[in-house]
Structure formats: C-alpha cells, structure tokens
Coordinates of C-alpha atoms in Angstrom, one line a residue:
M1 CA -20.5 9.9 11.3
N2 CA -18.5 12.4 8.8
N3 CA -18.0 11.4 5.4
Y4 CA -14.4 10.5 6.0
D5 CA -15.4 7.7 8.4
K6 CA -18.1 7.1 6.5
D7 CA -15.4 6.3 3.3
I8 CA -13.1 5.0 5.7
K9 CA -16.2 2.4 6.1
A10 CA -16.7 1.3 2.8
A11 CA -13.4 0.8 2.0
V12 CA -12.7 -1.4 4.6
E13 CA -16.5 -3.3 3.9
V14 CA -15.3 -3.7 0.2
M15 CA -11.7 -5.1 1.3
R16 CA -13.5 -7.4 3.4
R17 CA -15.0 -8.9 1.2
G18 CA -12.4 -9.8 -1.1
G19 CA -13.0 -6.5 -3.0
V20 CA -10.6 -4.0 -5.0
I21 CA -10.6 -0.1 -4.1
L22 CA -8.8 2.9 -5.7
Y23 CA -7.5 5.4 -2.7
P24 CA -4.9 8.3 -1.4
T25 CA -1.7 7.8 0.2
D26 CA 1.2 8.9 1.3
T27 CA 2.9 8.8 -2.6
V28 CA 0.4 8.5 -5.4
W29 CA -2.7 6.5 -5.5
G30 CA -2.9 3.4 -5.0
I31 CA -4.9 0.4 -6.4
G32 CA -5.4 -1.3 -2.9
C33 CA -6.9 -4.6 -1.1
D34 CA -6.2 -7.3 2.0
A35 CA -3.1 -8.1 1.4
T36 CA -3.8 -11.9 3.1
N37 CA -6.0 -12.5 0.6
P38 CA -4.7 -14.0 -2.6
E39 CA -7.4 -13.7 -4.9
A40 CA -7.8 -10.4 -4.0
V41 CA -3.9 -9.9 -4.6
A42 CA -4.9 -11.7 -8.1
K43 CA -7.5 -9.5 -8.7
V44 CA -4.9 -6.6 -8.6
F45 CA -2.6 -8.2 -10.7
E46 CA -5.4 -8.8 -13.4
I47 CA -6.6 -4.9 -13.3
K48 CA -3.1 -3.6 -13.3
Q49 CA -2.7 -5.6 -16.0
R50 CA 1.0 -6.9 -14.6
E51 CA 3.1 -10.5 -14.5
D52 CA 2.8 -11.8 -10.5
S53 CA 5.9 -12.3 -10.7
K54 CA 6.5 -8.8 -10.1
A55 CA 6.2 -8.2 -5.8
L56 CA 3.9 -5.5 -4.6
I57 CA 4.2 -2.9 -1.9
C58 CA 2.1 -3.0 1.7
L59 CA 1.0 -0.1 3.5
V60 CA 0.6 -1.0 7.5
D61 CA -0.9 1.4 10.2
S62 CA 2.2 1.2 12.2
E63 CA 5.3 0.0 13.2
A64 CA 3.8 -3.0 15.8
R65 CA 2.0 -4.4 13.1
L66 CA 4.5 -4.1 10.3
Q67 CA 6.4 -6.8 13.3
R68 CA 3.0 -9.3 12.8
Y69 CA 4.1 -9.6 8.4
V70 CA 7.5 -9.9 8.8
W71 CA 10.2 -11.7 10.8
N72 CA 13.3 -10.5 12.7
V73 CA 13.4 -6.6 11.1
P74 CA 17.0 -5.6 10.9
E75 CA 17.3 -2.4 13.7
V76 CA 18.1 -0.8 10.4
A77 CA 15.1 -0.8 9.2
W78 CA 13.8 1.3 12.2
N79 CA 16.2 3.8 12.5
L80 CA 14.5 4.1 8.5
I81 CA 11.4 4.5 9.1
E82 CA 11.8 6.4 12.1
L83 CA 14.0 9.2 10.6
A84 CA 12.8 9.4 7.0
T85 CA 11.7 12.6 5.8
K86 CA 9.2 11.6 2.9
P87 CA 7.6 7.6 2.5
V88 CA 10.0 5.1 2.5
T89 CA 9.0 1.3 1.3
V90 CA 11.6 -1.2 3.2
I91 CA 12.0 -4.4 1.4
L92 CA 12.5 -7.2 4.1
D93 CA 13.4 -10.7 4.2
G94 CA 10.9 -13.3 6.0
A95 CA 7.6 -12.3 5.0
A96 CA 4.5 -14.3 6.9
N97 CA 1.2 -14.4 7.2
L98 CA 0.2 -12.8 3.6
A99 CA -0.7 -14.1 0.5
P100 CA 2.0 -16.1 -1.2
N101 CA 1.7 -13.6 -4.7
V102 CA 2.2 -10.4 -2.1
V103 CA 5.7 -11.9 -1.1
A104 CA 8.4 -12.3 -4.1
E105 CA 10.3 -15.8 -4.9
D106 CA 13.0 -15.2 -2.3
G107 CA 10.2 -14.6 0.5
S108 CA 10.8 -10.8 0.9
V109 CA 8.2 -8.2 0.9
A110 CA 8.1 -4.7 0.2
V111 CA 6.4 -2.6 3.5
R112 CA 5.6 1.1 4.0
V113 CA 4.3 2.8 7.1
T114 CA 2.4 5.3 6.7
R115 CA 2.2 8.5 8.3
E116 CA -0.9 10.8 6.0
P117 CA -3.8 10.7 7.9
F118 CA -6.2 8.7 5.8
S119 CA -4.3 5.8 4.2
K120 CA -3.1 5.4 7.9
E121 CA -6.5 5.7 9.4
L122 CA -7.9 3.0 6.9
C123 CA -5.0 0.7 7.4
Y124 CA -5.4 1.3 11.3
R125 CA -8.9 0.2 10.9
F126 CA -8.5 -2.5 8.4
Q127 CA -7.0 -4.6 11.1
K128 CA -4.3 -5.9 8.4
P129 CA -1.6 -5.0 5.8
I130 CA -3.5 -3.2 1.7
V131 CA -1.5 -3.7 -0.9
S132 CA -1.0 0.0 -1.8
T133 CA 0.6 -0.7 -6.0
S134 CA 0.2 2.9 -8.3
A135 CA -2.8 4.0 -9.7
N136 CA -2.1 2.4 -13.4
I137 CA -2.0 0.0 -15.7
S138 CA 1.2 -1.9 -15.6
G139 CA 3.9 0.4 -18.0
Q140 CA 1.7 4.3 -17.6
P141 CA 2.8 6.8 -15.4
P142 CA 1.3 6.9 -11.7
A143 CA -1.5 9.0 -10.9
S144 CA -0.7 11.5 -8.5
N145 CA -4.6 12.9 -7.9
Y146 CA -7.9 11.8 -8.3
C147 CA -8.1 13.3 -11.4
D148 CA -5.0 11.3 -13.4
I149 CA -6.7 8.5 -12.5
S150 CA -7.8 6.4 -16.0
P151 CA -11.9 5.8 -16.7
E152 CA -10.4 2.2 -17.4
L153 CA -8.9 2.0 -13.7
L154 CA -12.4 3.6 -12.3
N155 CA -14.5 1.2 -13.5
A156 CA -12.4 -1.9 -12.9
V157 CA -12.2 -1.7 -8.6
D158 CA -14.6 -2.4 -6.8
Y159 CA -14.7 1.2 -4.6
V160 CA -13.4 4.7 -5.0
C161 CA -12.7 6.5 -2.0
K162 CA -13.8 9.7 -2.6
S163 CA -11.3 11.3 0.3
R164 CA -9.0 13.9 -1.5
R165 CA -10.4 13.5 -4.9
Q166 CA -10.2 17.3 -5.3
E167 CA -5.9 17.4 -4.8
K168 CA -4.0 18.8 -7.5
K169 CA -1.0 18.9 -6.4
P170 CA 2.9 16.8 -7.2
H171 CA 3.1 13.6 -5.1
T172 CA 5.7 11.0 -6.0
P173 CA 6.3 7.1 -5.3
S174 CA 8.1 6.4 -2.3
S175 CA 12.0 6.1 -2.2
I176 CA 12.4 1.9 -2.0
V177 CA 15.3 0.4 -0.2
R178 CA 16.0 -3.3 -0.1
L179 CA 18.2 -4.8 3.9
K180 CA 19.2 -7.2 4.2
P181 CA 19.4 -9.8 8.2
N182 CA 23.5 -8.9 7.0
G183 CA 23.1 -5.7 7.1
E184 CA 23.8 -4.9 3.6
V185 CA 21.6 -1.6 2.4
T186 CA 20.4 -1.2 -1.3
I187 CA 18.6 2.1 -2.4
I188 CA 16.3 0.3 -5.3
R189 CA 14.4 3.7 -6.5
K190 CA 15.4 6.9 -4.8

C-alpha cells in the first residue's frame, strides 16, 4: 500500500469513528467529517468557532452519490455540474439522509461533486458525503495550502492528511449557485 492509499485509509477510519479531518480538496484545504453524523458535524462547528445556523458544504465523488442525499435534483443542476470549468457548489432543496445540522433551515443542502483525485478517492472510499468547510476559524481567510493552516486548527482535528502538503499555489473557494426546483438560479459566490 502506498502513502496515498494509507493516507486515505487513515482519514476514512477517523471519519467512520466520528472524527474530524483536515484534507486537501478541489478548492482550498477543508475541515471534514461524516456529513451523516450530527456529533461529528457539531465538532466541526466548534472547531471553526462558527454558529451552527450557517450551513456547511458537502463533498461527494459522483452524481450517483449526490442523488442519494437530495430528492429531485433539477435538470439544470446536472448541466451545471457537467459543464462547469471550475469547482461549483450547488445549493439544492430536499436534503435527505444527512445530519440535520448540515441541512439549512429551509431544507436545502450545499453539495459539490469533486473531480480532484485525492478528495474524489476519499469520498469514494468513505461511501458517504464528507463535510467540506474551509480550514480556518470563522472570519479568517481560508487556507489555500497546507502551510496556511493555523496551528490551532492542526491541533483541533483528529487527523491531518499528508497528501498535497508541499503545494504552494493559489487555490480559491468554489463558486456557489442556488438552484430552486422551479428553475430559478441565484449566484451566491462567483
């Protein structure tokens, strides 16, 4: 087993036990956990020092997995996911099978299908959505690279992934688009 596989295996084991990880995503570094485990999600809010009324993004490895956690994905969402040239998070109504504290008060959930190899493999092997919120204390700038993560965060989580730690390049958060069942589209973040 190579280091990449060991890293993913260790991260998956920690999340299965309800732990919180720091990991590289298709955008910035993220704080992650099992998006179906309310206690784990509560730990993420605590670590970020963020009020739990703000919804969290979930990462999935495929369109098929997305369908297990959102009722009635509108057609426009499939087109947006397929045609996007940069990571795009879609906010969809009808969240299902997720921890209640991941779901917004209106029943919507923010989900992104990752294409980046490490986070995609992590989601695939975990077999559930993974919380993906930026690796920072609420109000601080997101950590583009591992070297940007504060010691406070590194010490607060249960596992820090080893993959992609050496990178030093600009990464930006995803675009966020709100899609209503009636076809209404609202761009939250470009």
